[in-house]
Structures are given as structure tokens and as C-alpha cells.
PDB file of C-alpha atoms in Angstrom:
ATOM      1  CA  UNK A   1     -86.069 -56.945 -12.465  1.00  0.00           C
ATOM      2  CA  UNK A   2     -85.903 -53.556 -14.251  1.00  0.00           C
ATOM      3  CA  UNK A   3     -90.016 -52.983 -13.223  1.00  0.00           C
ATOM      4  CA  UNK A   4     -90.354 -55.631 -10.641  1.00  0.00           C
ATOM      5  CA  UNK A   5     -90.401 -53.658  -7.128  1.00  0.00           C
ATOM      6  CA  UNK A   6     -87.610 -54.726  -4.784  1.00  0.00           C
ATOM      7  CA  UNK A   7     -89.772 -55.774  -1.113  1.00  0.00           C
ATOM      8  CA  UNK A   8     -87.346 -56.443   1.591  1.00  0.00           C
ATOM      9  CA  UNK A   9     -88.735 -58.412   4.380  1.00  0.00           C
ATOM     10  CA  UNK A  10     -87.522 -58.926   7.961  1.00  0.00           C
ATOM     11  CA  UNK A  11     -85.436 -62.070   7.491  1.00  0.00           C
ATOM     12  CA  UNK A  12     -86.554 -63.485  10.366  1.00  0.00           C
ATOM     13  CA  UNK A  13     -90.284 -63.751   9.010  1.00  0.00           C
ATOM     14  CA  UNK A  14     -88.644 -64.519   5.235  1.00  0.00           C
ATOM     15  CA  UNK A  15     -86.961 -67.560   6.353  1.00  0.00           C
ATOM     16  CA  UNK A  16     -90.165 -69.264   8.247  1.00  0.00           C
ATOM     17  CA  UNK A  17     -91.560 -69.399   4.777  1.00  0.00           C
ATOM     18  CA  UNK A  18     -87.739 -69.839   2.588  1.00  0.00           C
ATOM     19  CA  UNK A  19     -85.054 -70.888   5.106  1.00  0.00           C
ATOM     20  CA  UNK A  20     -81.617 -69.324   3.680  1.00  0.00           C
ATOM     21  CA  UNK A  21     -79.140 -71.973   4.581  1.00  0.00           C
ATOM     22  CA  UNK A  22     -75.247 -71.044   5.206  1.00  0.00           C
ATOM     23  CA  UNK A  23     -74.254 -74.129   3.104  1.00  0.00           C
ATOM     24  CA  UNK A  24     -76.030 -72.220   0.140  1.00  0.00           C
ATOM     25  CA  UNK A  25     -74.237 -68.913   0.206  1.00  0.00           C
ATOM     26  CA  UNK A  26     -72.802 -68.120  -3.466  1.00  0.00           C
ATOM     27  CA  UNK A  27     -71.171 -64.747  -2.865  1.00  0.00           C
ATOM     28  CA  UNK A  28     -71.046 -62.037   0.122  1.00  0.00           C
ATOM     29  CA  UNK A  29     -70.092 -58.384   0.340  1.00  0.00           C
ATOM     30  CA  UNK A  30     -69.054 -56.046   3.210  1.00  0.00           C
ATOM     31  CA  UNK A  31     -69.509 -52.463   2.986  1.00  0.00           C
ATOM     32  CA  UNK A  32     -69.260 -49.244   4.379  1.00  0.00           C
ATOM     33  CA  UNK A  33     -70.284 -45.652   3.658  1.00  0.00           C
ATOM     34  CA  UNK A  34     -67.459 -43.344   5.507  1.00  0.00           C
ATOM     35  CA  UNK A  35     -65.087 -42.792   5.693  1.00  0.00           C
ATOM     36  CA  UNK A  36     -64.979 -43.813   1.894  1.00  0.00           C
ATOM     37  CA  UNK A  37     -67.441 -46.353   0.351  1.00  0.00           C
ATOM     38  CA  UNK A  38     -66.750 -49.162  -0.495  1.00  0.00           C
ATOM     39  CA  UNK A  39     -67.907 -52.758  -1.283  1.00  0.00           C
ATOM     40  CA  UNK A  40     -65.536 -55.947  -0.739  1.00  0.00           C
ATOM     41  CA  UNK A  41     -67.196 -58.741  -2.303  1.00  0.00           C
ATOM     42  CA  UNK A  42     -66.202 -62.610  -1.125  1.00  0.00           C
ATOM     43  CA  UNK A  43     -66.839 -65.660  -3.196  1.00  0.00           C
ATOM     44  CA  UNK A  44     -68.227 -68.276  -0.719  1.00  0.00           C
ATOM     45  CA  UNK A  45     -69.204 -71.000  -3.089  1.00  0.00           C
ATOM     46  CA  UNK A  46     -68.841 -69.149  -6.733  1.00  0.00           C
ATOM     47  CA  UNK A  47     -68.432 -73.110  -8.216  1.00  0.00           C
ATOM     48  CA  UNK A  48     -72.114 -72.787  -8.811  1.00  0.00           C
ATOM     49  CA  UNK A  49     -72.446 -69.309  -9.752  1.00  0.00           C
ATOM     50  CA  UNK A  50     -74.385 -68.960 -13.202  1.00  0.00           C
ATOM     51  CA  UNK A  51     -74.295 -66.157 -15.733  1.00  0.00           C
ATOM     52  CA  UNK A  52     -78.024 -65.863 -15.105  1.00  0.00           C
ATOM     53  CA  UNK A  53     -77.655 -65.940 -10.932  1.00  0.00           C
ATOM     54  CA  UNK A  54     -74.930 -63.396 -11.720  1.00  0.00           C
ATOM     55  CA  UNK A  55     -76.852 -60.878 -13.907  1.00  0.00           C
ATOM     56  CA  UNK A  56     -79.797 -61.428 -10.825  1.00  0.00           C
ATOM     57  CA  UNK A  57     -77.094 -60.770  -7.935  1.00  0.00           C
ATOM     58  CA  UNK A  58     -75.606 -57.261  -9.779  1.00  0.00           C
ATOM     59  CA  UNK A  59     -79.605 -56.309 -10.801  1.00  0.00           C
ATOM     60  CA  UNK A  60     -80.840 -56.372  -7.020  1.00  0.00           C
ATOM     61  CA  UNK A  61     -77.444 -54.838  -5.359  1.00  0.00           C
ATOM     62  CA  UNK A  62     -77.497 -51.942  -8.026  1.00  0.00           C
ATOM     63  CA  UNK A  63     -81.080 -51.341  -7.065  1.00  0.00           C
ATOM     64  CA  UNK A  64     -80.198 -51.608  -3.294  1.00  0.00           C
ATOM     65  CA  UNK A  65     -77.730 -49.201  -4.525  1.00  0.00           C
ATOM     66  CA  UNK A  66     -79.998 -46.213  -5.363  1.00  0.00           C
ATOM     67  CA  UNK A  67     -82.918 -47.205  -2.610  1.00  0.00           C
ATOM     68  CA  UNK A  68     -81.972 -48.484   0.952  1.00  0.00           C
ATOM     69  CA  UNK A  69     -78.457 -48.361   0.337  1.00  0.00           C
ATOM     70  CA  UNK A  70     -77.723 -45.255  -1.114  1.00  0.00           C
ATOM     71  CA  UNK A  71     -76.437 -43.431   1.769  1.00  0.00           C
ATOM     72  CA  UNK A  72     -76.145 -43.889   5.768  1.00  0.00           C
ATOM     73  CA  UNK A  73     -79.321 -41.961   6.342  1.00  0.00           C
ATOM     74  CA  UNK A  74     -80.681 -44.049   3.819  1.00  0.00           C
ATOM     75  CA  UNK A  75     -80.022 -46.950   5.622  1.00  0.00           C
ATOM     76  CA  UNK A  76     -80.513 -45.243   8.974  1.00  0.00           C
ATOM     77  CA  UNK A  77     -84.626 -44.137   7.544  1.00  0.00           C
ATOM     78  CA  UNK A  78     -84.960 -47.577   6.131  1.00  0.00           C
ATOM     79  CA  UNK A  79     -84.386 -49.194   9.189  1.00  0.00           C
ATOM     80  CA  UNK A  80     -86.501 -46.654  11.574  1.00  0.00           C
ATOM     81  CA  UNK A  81     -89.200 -47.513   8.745  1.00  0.00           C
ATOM     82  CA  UNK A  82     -88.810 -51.588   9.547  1.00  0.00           C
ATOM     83  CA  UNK A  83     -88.555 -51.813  13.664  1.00  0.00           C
ATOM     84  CA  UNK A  84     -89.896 -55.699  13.193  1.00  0.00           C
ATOM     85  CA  UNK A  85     -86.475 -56.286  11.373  1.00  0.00           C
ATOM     86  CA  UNK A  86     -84.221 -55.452  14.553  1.00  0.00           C
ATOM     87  CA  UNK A  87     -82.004 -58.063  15.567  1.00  0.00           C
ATOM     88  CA  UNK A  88     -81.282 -57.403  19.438  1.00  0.00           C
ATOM     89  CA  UNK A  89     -78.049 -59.851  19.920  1.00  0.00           C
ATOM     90  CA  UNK A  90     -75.859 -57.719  18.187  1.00  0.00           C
ATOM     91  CA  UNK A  91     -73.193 -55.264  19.900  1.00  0.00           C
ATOM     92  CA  UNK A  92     -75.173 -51.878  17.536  1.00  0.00           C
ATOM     93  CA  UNK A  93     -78.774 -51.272  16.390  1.00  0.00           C
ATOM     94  CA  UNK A  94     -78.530 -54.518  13.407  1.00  0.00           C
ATOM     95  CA  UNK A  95     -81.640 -55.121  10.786  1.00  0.00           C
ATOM     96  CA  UNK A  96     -81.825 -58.418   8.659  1.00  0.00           C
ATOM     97  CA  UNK A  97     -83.610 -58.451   6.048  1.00  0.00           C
ATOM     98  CA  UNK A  98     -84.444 -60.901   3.179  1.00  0.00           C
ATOM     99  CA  UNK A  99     -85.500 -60.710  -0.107  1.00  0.00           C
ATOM    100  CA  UNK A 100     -86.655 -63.716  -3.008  1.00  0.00           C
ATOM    101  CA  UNK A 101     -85.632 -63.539  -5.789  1.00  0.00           C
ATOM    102  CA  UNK A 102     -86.312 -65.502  -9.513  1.00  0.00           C
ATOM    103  CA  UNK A 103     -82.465 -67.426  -9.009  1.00  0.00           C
ATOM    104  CA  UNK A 104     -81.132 -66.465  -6.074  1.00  0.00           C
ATOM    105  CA  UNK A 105     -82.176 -65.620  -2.449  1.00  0.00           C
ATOM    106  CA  UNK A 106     -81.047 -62.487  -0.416  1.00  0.00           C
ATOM    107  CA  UNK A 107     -79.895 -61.316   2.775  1.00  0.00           C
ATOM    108  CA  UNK A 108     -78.840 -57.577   3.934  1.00  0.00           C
ATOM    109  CA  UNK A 109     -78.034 -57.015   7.064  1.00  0.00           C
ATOM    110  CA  UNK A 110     -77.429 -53.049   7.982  1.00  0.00           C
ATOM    111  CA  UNK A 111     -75.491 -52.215  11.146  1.00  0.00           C
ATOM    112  CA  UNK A 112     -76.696 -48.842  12.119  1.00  0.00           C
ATOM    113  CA  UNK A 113     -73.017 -47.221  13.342  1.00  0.00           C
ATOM    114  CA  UNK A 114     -70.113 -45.305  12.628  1.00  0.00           C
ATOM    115  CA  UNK A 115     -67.165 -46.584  11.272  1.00  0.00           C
ATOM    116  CA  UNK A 116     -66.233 -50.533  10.836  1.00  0.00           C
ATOM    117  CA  UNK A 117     -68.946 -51.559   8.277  1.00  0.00           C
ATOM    118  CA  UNK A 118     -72.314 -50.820   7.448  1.00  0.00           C
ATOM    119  CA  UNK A 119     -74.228 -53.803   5.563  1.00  0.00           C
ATOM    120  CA  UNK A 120     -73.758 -57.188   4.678  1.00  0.00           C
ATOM    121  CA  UNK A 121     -75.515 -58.681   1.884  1.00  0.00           C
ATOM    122  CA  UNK A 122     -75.477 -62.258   0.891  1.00  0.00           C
ATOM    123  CA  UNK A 123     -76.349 -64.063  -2.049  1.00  0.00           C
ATOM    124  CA  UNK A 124     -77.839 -67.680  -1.738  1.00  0.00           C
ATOM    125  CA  UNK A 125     -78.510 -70.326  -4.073  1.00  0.00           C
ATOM    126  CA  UNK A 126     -82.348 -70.899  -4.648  1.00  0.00           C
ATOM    127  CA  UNK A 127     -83.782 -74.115  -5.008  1.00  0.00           C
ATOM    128  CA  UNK A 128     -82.096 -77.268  -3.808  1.00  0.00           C
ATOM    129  CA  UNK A 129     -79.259 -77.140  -1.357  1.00  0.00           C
ATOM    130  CA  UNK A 130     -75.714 -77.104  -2.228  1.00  0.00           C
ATOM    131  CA  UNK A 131     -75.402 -80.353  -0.549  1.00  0.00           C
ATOM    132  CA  UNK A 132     -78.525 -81.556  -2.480  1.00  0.00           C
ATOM    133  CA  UNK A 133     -77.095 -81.023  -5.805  1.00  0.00           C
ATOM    134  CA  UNK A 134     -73.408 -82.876  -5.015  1.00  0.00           C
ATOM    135  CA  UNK A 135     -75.026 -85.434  -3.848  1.00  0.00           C
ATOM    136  CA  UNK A 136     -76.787 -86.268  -7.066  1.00  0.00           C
TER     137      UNK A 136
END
């Protein structure tokens, strides 16, 4: 990860070719930029969290960290920069985005507004489904 680029792409275009499932999802976090920031992270199915899909997870937030979510305007330019990401069924200006990586799969979704929160961002379990793998 350390000199691998991070390339968000629109998640609508992402999950045509790699379909990010909601029986997948291995962790989520909420966060916000003012009044304070903050990050609230939510285990969704941490059973089959790995140390490896854990390192991954921490490697690309830290990096969305410093780049798209370093600050509002951060967000706010990153989002101007990516129209094709706008998701128009949502109450402010929303961008999804998605991005592959080596273990897991990722989702950030940026709410362009003041207060409540700012971003979402999802981790998902690569390969075979959740379901997949119990049923085994």
C-alpha cells in the first residue's frame, strides 16, 4: 500500500465490474469534520475480520486521511473534481465512491454539508460472500 496509488472510482461504475454486497460489510465508520472530528467506527460482521484485512482497512483510511479526507474542502474539491460520482436521491450533494483493494473492498460516501456527518466509509469482505463461506 505504502507506494501503491489510492484510485477512487464512482461506485456506481466500481460495482458493474465488483458488486459490494451489504451481506459482506466487515466494519463501517461515520465521521464528521466540525464541529470536532471525529470517526465512530461500527463492527458489522468483525467474525471474519483478519489481521491482514485489518492492517489493509487502517492502510487505506490513513491514506484517505491525508488525501480526500483531510479536511471539508478537501472533500468538498474532491468531489467538484468527480461530478460522475454524484448520487442524486439523497436529501445533500452525496458522492459514492469505491475503491479495490488486495483483501478487502471499499466504499466512501461524502455528504457535502454542514453539520450531522460528513463520510461514510465501509469495509467489505473480498472474494466469496459471507454467505458463501458459512455455507461451506
Amino acid at each position: 500500500m505504502k507506494n501503491k496509488k489510492l484510485i477512487l472510482l464512482p461506485a456506481a461504475a466500481a460495482e458493474r465490474m465488483c458488486p459490494l454486497r451489504p451481506e459482506d460489510r466487515l466494519l463501517c465508520a461515520v465521521g464528521q469534520f466540525e464541529p470536532r472530528r471525529m470517526n465512530m467506527w461500527y463492527p458489522v460482521r468483525s467474525c471474519f475480520l483478519t489481521a491482514q484485512s485489518i492492517d489493509e482497512a487502517n492502510a487505506v483510511f490513513k491514506r484517505l486521511r491525508k488525501t480526500v479526507l483531510h479536511s471539508a474542502q478537501a472533500m468538498r474539491r474532491f468531489c467538484a473534481a468527480n461530478p460522475e460520482a454524484q448520487r442524486h436521491d439523497f436529501w445533500c450533494p452525496t458522492y459514492d465512491f469505491a475503491y479495490a483493494g488486495a483483501v478487502n473492498g471499499y466504499r466512501l460516501r461524502c455528504m457535502v454539508n454542514h453539520g450531522d456527518f460528513n463520510y461514510f466509509f465501509v469495509v467489505y469482505r473480498n472474494g466469496r460472500t459471507i454467505n458463501e463461506s458459512e455455507a461451506a
